[in-house]
Tab-separated table of C-alpha atoms and ligand atoms in Angstrom:
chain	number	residue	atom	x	y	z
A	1	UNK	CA	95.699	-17.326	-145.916
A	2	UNK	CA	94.644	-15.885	-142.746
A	3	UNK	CA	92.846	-12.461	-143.175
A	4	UNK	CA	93.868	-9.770	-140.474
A	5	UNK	CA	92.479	-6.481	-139.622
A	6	UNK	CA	93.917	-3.511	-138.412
A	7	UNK	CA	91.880	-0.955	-136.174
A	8	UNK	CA	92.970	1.952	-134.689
A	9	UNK	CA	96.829	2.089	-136.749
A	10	UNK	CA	97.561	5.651	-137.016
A	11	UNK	CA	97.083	6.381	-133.195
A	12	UNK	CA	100.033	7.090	-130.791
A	13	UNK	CA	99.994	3.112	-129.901
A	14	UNK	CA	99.206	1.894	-133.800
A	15	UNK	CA	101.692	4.195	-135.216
A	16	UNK	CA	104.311	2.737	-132.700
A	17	UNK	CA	102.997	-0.472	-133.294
A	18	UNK	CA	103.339	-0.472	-137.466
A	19	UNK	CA	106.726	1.033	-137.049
A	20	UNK	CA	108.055	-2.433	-135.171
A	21	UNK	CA	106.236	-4.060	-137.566
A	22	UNK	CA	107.353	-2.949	-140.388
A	23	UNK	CA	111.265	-3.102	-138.578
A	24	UNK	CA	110.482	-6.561	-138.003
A	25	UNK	CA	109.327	-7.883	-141.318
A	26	UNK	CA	106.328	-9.068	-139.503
A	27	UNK	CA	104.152	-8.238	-142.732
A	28	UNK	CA	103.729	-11.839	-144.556
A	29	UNK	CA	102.084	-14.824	-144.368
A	30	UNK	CA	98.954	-13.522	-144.303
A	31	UNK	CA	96.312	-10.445	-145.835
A	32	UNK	CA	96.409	-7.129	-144.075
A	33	UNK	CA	93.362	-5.400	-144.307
A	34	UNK	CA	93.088	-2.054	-142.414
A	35	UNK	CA	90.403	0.024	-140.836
A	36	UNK	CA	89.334	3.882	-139.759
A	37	UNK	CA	86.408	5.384	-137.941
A	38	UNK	CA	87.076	8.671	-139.941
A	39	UNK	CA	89.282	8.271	-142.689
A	40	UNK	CA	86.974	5.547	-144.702
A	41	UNK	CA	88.212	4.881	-148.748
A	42	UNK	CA	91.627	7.165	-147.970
A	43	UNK	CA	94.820	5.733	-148.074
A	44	UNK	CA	96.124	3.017	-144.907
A	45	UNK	CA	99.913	3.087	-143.749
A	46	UNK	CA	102.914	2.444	-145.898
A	47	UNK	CA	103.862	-1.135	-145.259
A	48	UNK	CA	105.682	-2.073	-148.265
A	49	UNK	CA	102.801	-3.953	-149.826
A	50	UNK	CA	100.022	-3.004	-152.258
A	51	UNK	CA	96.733	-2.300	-149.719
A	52	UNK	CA	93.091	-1.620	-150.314
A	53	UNK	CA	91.780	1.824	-149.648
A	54	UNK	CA	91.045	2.122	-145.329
A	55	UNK	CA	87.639	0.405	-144.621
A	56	UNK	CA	84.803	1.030	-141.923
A	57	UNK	CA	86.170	0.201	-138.133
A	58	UNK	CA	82.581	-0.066	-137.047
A	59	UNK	CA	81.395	-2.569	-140.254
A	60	UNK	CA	80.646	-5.946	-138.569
A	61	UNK	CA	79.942	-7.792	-141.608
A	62	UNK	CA	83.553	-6.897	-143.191
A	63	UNK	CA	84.962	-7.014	-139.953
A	64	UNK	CA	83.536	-10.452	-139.065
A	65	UNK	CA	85.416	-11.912	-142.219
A	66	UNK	CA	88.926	-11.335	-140.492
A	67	UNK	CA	90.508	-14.370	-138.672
A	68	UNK	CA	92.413	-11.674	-136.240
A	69	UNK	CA	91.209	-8.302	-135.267
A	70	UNK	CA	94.154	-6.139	-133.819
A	71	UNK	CA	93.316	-2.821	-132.516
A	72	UNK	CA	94.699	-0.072	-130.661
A	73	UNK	CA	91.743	2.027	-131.392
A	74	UNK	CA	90.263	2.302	-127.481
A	75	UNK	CA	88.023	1.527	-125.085
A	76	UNK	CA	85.015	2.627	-126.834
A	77	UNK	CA	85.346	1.331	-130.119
A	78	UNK	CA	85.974	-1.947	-128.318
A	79	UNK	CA	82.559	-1.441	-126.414
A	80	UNK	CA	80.833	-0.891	-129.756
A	81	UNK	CA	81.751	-3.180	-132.076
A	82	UNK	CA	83.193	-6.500	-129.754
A	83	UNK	CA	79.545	-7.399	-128.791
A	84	UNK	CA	78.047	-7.069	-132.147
A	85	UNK	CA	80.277	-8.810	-133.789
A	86	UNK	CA	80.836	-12.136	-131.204
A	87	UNK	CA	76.572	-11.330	-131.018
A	88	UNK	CA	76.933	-12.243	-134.672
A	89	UNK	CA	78.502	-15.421	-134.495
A	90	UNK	CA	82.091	-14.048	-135.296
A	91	UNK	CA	84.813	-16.932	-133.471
A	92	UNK	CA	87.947	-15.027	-134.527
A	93	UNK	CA	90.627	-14.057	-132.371
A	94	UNK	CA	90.569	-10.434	-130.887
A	95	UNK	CA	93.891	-8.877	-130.055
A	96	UNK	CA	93.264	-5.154	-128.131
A	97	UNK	CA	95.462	-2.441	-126.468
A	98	UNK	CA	92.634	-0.508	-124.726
A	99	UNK	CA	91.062	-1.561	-121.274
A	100	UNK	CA	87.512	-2.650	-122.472
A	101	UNK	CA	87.731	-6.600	-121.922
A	102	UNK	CA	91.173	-6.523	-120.218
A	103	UNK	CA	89.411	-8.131	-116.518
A	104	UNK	CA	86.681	-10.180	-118.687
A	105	UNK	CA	86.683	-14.071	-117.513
A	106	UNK	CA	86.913	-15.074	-121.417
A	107	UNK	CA	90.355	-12.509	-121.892
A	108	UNK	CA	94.137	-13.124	-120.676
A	109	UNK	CA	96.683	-10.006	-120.514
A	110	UNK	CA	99.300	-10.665	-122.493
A	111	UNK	CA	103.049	-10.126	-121.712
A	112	UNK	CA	104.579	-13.244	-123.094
A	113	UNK	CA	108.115	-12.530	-121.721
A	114	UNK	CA	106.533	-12.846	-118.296
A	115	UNK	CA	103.352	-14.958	-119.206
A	116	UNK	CA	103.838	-16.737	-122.184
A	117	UNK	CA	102.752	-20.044	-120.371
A	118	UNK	CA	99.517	-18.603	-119.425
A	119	UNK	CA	98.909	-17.192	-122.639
A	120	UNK	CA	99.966	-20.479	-124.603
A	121	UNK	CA	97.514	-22.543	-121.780
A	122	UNK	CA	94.580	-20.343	-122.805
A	123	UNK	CA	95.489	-20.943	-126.977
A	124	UNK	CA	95.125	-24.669	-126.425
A	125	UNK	CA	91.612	-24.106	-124.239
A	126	UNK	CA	90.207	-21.891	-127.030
A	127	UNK	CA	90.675	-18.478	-125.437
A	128	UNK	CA	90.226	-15.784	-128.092
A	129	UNK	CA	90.790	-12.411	-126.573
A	130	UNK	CA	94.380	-11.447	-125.576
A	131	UNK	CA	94.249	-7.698	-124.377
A	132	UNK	CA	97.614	-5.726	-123.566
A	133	UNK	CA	98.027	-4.693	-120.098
A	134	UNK	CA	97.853	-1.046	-118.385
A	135	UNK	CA	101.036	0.878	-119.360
A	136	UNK	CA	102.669	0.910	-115.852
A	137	UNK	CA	101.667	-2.500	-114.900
A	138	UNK	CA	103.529	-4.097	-118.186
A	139	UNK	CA	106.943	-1.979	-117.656
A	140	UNK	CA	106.509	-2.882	-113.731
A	141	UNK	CA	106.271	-6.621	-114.420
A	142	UNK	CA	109.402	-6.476	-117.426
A	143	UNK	CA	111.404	-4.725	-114.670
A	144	UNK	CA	110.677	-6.596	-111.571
A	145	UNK	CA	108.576	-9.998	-113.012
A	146	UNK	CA	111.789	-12.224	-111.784
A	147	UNK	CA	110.994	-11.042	-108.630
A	148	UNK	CA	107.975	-11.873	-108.612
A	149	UNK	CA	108.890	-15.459	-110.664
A	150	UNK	CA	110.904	-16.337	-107.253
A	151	UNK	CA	107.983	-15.694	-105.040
A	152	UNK	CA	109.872	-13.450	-103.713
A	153	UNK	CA	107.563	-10.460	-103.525
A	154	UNK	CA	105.379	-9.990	-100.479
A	155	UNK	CA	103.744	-6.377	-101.211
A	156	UNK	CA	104.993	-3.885	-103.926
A	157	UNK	CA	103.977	0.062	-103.715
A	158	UNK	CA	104.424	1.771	-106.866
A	159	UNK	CA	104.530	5.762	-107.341
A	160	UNK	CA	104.239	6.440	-111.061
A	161	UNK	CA	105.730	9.199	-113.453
A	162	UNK	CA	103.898	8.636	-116.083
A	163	UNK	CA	104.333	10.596	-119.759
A	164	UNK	CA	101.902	12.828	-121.638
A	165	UNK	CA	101.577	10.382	-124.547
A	166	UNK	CA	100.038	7.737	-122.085
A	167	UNK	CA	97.057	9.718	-122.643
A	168	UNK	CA	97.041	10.240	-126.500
A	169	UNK	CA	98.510	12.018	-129.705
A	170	UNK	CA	96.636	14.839	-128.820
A	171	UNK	CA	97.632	14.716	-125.407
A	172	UNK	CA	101.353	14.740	-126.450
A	173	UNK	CA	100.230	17.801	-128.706
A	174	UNK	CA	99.180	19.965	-126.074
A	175	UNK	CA	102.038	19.312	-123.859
A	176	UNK	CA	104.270	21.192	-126.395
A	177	UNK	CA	101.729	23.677	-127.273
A	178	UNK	CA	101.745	24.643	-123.191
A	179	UNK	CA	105.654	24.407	-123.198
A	180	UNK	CA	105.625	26.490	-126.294
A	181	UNK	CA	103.054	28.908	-124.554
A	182	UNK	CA	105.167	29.525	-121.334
A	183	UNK	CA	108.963	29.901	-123.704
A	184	UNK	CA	106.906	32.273	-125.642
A	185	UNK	CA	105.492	34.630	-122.373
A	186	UNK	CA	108.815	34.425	-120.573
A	187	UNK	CA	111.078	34.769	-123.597
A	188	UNK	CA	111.832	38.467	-122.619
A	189	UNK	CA	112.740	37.448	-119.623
A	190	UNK	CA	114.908	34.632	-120.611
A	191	UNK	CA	116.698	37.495	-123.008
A	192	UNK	CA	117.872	39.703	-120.278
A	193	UNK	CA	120.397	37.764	-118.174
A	194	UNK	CA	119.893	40.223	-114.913
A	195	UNK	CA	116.168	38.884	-114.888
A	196	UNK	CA	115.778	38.123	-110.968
A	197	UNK	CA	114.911	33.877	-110.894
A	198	UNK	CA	111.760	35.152	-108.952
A	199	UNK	CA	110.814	36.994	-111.188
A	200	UNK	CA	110.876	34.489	-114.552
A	201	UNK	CA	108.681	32.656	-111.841
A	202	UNK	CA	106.239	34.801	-111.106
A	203	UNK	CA	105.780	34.971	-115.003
A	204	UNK	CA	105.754	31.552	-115.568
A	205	UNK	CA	102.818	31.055	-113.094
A	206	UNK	CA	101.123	33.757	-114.410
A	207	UNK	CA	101.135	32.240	-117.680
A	208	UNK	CA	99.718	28.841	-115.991
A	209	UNK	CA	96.617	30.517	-114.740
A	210	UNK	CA	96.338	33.084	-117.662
A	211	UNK	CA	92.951	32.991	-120.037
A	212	UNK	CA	94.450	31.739	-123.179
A	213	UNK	CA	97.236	28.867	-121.486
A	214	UNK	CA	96.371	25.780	-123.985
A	215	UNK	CA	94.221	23.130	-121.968
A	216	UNK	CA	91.717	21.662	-123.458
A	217	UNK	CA	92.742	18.166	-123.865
A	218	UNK	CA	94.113	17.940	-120.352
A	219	UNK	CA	92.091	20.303	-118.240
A	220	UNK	CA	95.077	21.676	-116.390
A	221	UNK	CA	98.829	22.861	-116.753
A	222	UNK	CA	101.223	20.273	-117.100
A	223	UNK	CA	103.754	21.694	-118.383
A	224	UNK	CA	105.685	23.283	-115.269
A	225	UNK	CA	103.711	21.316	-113.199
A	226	UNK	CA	102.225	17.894	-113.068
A	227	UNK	CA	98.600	15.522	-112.279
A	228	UNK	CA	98.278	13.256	-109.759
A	229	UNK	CA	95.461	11.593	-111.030
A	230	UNK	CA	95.107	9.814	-113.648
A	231	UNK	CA	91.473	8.049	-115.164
A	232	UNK	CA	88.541	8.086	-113.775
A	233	UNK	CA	88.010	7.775	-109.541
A	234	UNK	CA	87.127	4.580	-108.140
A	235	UNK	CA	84.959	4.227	-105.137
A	236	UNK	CA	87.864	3.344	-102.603
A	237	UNK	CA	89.603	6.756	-103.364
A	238	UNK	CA	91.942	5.350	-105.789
A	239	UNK	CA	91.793	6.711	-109.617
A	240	UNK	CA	91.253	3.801	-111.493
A	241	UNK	CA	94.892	3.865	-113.074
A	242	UNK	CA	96.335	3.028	-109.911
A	243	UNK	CA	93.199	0.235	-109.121
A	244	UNK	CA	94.861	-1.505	-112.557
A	245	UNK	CA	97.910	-2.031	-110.661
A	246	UNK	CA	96.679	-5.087	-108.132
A	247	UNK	CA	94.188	-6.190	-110.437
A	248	UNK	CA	96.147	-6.461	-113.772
A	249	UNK	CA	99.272	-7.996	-112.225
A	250	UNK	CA	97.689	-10.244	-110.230
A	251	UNK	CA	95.479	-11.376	-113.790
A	252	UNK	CA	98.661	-11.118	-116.127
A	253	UNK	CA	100.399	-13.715	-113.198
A	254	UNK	CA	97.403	-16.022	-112.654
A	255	UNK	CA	98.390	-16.023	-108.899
A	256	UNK	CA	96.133	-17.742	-106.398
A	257	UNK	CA	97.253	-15.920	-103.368
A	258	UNK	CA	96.602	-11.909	-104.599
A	259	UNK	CA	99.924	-9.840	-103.861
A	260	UNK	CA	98.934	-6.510	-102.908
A	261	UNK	CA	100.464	-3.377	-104.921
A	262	UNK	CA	99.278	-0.090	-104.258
A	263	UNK	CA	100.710	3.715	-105.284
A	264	UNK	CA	99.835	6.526	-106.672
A	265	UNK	CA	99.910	7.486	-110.418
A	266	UNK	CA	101.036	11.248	-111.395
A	267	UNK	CA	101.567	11.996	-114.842
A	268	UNK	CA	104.181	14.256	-115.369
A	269	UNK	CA	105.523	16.613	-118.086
A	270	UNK	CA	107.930	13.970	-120.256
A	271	UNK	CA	106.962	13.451	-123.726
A	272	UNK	CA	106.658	9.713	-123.329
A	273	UNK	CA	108.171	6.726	-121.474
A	274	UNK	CA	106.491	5.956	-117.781
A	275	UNK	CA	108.835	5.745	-115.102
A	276	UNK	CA	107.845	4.594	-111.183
A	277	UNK	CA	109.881	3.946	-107.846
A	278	UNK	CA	109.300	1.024	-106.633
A	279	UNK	CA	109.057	-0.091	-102.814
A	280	UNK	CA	108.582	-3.942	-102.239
A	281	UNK	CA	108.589	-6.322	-99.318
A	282	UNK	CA	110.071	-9.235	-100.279
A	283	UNK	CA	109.574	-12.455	-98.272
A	284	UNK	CA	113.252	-13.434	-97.637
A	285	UNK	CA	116.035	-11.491	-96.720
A	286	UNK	CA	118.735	-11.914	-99.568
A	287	UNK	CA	121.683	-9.667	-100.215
A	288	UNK	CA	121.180	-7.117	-102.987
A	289	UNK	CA	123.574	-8.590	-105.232
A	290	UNK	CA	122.016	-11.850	-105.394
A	291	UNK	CA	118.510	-9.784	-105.540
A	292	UNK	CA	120.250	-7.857	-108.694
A	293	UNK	CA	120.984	-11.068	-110.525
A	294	UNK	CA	117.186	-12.356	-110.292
A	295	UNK	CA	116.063	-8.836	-111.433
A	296	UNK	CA	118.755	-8.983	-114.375
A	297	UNK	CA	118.351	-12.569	-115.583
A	298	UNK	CA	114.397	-12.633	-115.998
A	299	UNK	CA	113.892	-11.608	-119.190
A	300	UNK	CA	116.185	-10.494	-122.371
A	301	UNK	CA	115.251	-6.770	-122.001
A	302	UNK	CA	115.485	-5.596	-118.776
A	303	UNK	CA	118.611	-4.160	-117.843
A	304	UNK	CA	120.222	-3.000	-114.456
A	305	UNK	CA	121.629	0.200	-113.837
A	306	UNK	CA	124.869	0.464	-111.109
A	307	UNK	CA	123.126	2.545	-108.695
A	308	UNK	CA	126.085	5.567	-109.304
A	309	UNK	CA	124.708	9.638	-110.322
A	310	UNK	CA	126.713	9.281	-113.446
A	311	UNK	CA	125.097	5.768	-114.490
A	312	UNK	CA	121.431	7.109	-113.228
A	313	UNK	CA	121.289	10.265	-114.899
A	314	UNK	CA	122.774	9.277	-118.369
A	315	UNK	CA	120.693	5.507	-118.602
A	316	UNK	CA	118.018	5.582	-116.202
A	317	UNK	CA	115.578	8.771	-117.584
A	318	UNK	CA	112.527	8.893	-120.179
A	319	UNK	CA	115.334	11.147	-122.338
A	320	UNK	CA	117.792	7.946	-122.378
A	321	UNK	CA	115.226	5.379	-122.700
A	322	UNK	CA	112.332	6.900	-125.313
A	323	UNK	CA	112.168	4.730	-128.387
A	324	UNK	CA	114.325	1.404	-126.672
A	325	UNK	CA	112.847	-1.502	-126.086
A	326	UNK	CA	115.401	-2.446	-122.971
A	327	UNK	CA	113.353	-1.688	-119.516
A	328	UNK	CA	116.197	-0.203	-117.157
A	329	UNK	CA	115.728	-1.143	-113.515
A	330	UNK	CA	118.596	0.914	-111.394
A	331	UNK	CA	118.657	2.823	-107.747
A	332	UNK	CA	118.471	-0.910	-106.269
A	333	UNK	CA	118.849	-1.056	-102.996
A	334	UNK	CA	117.630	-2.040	-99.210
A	335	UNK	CA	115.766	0.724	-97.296
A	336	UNK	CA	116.229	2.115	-93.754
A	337	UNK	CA	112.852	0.452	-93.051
A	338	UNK	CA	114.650	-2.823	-92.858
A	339	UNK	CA	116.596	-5.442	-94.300
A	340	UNK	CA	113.328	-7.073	-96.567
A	341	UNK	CA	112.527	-3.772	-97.822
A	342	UNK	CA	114.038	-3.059	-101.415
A	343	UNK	CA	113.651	0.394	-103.003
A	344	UNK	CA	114.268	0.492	-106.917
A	345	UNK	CA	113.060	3.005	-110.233
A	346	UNK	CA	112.639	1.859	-113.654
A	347	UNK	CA	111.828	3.595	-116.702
A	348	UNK	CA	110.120	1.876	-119.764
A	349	UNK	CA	108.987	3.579	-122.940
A	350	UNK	CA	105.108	2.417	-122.407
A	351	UNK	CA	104.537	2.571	-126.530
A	352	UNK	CA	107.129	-0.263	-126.888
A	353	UNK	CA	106.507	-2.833	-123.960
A	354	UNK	CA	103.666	-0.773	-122.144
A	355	UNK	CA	101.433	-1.039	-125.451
A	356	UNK	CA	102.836	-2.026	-129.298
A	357	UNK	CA	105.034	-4.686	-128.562
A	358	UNK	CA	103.036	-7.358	-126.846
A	359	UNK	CA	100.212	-6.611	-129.091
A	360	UNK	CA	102.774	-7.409	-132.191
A	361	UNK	CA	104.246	-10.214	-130.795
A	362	UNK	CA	100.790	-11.803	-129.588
A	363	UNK	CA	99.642	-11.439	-133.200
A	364	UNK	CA	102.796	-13.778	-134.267
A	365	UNK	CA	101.736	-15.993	-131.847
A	366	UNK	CA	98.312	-16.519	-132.746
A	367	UNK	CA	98.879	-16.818	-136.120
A	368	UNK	CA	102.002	-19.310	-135.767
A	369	UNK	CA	99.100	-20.973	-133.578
A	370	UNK	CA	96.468	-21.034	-136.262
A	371	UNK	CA	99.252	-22.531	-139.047
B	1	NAP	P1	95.244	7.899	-129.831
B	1	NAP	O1	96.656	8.325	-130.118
B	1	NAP	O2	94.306	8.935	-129.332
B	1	NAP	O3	94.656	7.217	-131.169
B	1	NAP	C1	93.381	6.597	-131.232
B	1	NAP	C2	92.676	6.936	-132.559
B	1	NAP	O4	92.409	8.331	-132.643
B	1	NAP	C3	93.476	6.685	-133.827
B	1	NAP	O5	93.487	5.331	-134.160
B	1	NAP	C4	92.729	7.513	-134.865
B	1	NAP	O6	91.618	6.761	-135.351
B	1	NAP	C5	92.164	8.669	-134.014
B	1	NAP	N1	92.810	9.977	-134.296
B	1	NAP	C6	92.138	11.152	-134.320
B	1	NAP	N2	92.984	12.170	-134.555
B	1	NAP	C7	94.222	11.641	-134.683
B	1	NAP	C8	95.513	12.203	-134.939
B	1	NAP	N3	95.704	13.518	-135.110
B	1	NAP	N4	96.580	11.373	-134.993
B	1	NAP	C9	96.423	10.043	-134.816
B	1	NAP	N5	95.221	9.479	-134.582
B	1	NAP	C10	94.120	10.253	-134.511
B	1	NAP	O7	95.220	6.739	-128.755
B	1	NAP	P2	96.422	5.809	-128.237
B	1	NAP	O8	97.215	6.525	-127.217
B	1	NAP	O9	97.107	5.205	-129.402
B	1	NAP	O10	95.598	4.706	-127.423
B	1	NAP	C11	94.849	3.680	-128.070
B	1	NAP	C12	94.415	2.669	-127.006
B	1	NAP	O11	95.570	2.055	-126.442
B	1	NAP	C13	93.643	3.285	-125.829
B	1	NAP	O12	92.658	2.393	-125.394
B	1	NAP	C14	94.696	3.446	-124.764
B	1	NAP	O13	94.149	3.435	-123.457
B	1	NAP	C15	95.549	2.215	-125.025
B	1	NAP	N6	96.924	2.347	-124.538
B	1	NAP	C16	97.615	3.497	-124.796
B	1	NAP	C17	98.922	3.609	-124.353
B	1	NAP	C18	99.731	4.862	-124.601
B	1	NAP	O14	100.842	4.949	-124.066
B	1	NAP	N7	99.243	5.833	-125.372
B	1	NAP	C19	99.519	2.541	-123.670
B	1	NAP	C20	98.793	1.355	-123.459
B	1	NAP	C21	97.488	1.285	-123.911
B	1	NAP	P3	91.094	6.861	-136.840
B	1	NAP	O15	92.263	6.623	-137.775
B	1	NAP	O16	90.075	5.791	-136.915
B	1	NAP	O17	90.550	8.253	-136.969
């Protein structure tokens, strides 16, 4: 029976991940075995079976017995144990949501409903590392991949909105503690209904800038405001989160010919789910409904919005979509810019398809692979 470890389970990403697991049945057929950098000999998730006591994430020599290695532990964990262990002679199968080997020669992105053929190709040629793809990039390609399937695509800018939880659990946590901080310092405001709208401002910005506002994690307000950067800066003046967009599509696709995509990533005050508007030049001029059906028809999740207020504003926000695995893709339509140029916005919950999901259905693949 094939021996699988778990790294990195009770994160924001791991939690979301065991949750479809366990909705799916997906525990059988082979010995779960899980892992903690700080919680070693305590007990691991509730999964319905018996499980041993949590084990040492950075343990090679019980690591290197597993046949599968899932984590969703990060980057640096990654960087710590991944060489030791292949240094070590492990040949096992490494299945990772963080960025550490995602543009390695030896790894494929996986996002089987748009690149199942690339990641089946590399199975058969004895690839072993299958990392998930950057939040935005994954929602992006289960929105739009059809598009992109009919070579249709000729350049693709992408402005992100992208959700506190993309950062973290304790990201998320300090989101609410800064909402919570501002309610709390304009609460006698709010109480009076005479209170002048400049004024409840003027409070709230106070609040933003005073000493005690809650910022550790993120460094700034977010609440009431929002980041446009996100990760670390790049030499060309992009932050690296926006650098993952041409590079990780154009990997995930395997296309000879790079398309370029180019935006800018802000992260923004919702709780989770990363949403983007899209602006593409496509190579042919087709009318939008035909453009709608090859959007619609690409995959069994994505799902078009009528591009009405009413159907926008009650399907097509992180509010609506937080906790679904459908991808909406609505506000389709050609631009003033001309008749190739297609504006749309689509909002994905990036824990489900941006993160858990391909991980947990890449793990089913390998090990219907390995049987
Ligand atoms: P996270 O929530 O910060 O969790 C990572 C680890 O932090 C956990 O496994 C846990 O490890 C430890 N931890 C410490 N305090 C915790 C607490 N109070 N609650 C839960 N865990 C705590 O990170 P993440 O967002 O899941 O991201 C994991 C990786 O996936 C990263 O590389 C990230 O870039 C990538 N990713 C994230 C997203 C997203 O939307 N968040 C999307 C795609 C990819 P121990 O149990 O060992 O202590």
């Amino acid at each position: 029976m094939a021996r699988v470890a778990f790294i990195g389970w009770r994160g924001m990403v791991g939690s979301v991940l065991m949750d479809r697991m366990i909705a799916e049945k997906d525990f059988h057929g082979y010995e779960p075995i899980f892992y903690t950098t700080s919680q070693v000999g305590q007990k691991g998730p509730e999964i319905g079976l018996d499980i041993p006591p949590l084990l040492d994430a950075y343990d090679i020599t019980d690591l290197g017995q597993a046949d599968i290695i899932v984590t969703c532990q990060g980057s640096d964990h990654t960087k710590d144990v991944y060489p030791r262990l292949r240094k070590d002679g492990w040949k096992g199968y490494w299945i990772d949501a963080s960025s550490a080997l995602r543009m390695q020669d030896d790894s494929i992105i996986i996002l089987d409903p748009v690149n199942k053929d690339v990641i089946e190709k590399g199975l058969r040629q004895g690839i072993k590392n299958f990392i998930g793809g950057n939040c935005t990039v994954s929602l992006m390609l289960m929105a739009v991949g059809g598009l992109f399937r009919h070579n249709l695509v000729k350049w693709v800018s992408s402005m992100t909105y992208q959700a506190a939880s993309g950062a973290g659990a304790k990201n998320m946590r300090e989101l609410v503690e800064q909402m919570a901080f501002i309610g709390q310092a304009s609460q006698n405001l709010l109480d009076n209904p005479a209170t002048a709208a400049l004024e409840l401002d003027t409070r709230v910005l106070e609040t933003l800038h005073s000493e005690g506002f809650p910022k550790e994690v993120f460094g700034y307000p977010l609440a009431a405001s929002l980041l446009p950067w996100i990760d670390a800066p790049m030499e060309n003046g992009q932050s690296r989160e926006e650098w993952k967009g041409f590079a990780e599509t154009n990997k995930i696709l395997q296309i000879k010919k790079p398309i370029p995509i180019d935006g800018i990533c802000v992260r923004v005050s919702s709780m989770r789910c990363h949403s983007q508007g899209l602006t593409m030049k496509l190579k042919k001029d087709l009318p939008v409904d035909e453009i709608t059906e090859i959007i619609g028809n690409a995959n069994e999740w994505v799902k078009v919005i009528p591009n009405s207020k009413e159907e926008t504003l009650g399907h097509l926000t992180p509010a609506a979509v937080t906790g679904r695995l459908e991808v909406p893709v609505g506000r389709i339509r050609k631009m003033n810019l001309g008749e190739k140029y297609l504006t749309c916005f689509t909002v994905g919950d990036q824990l489900l398809w941006g993160a858990a999901e391909p991980i947990r259905r890449m793990l089913k693949i390998t090990l219907e692979h390995l049987s």
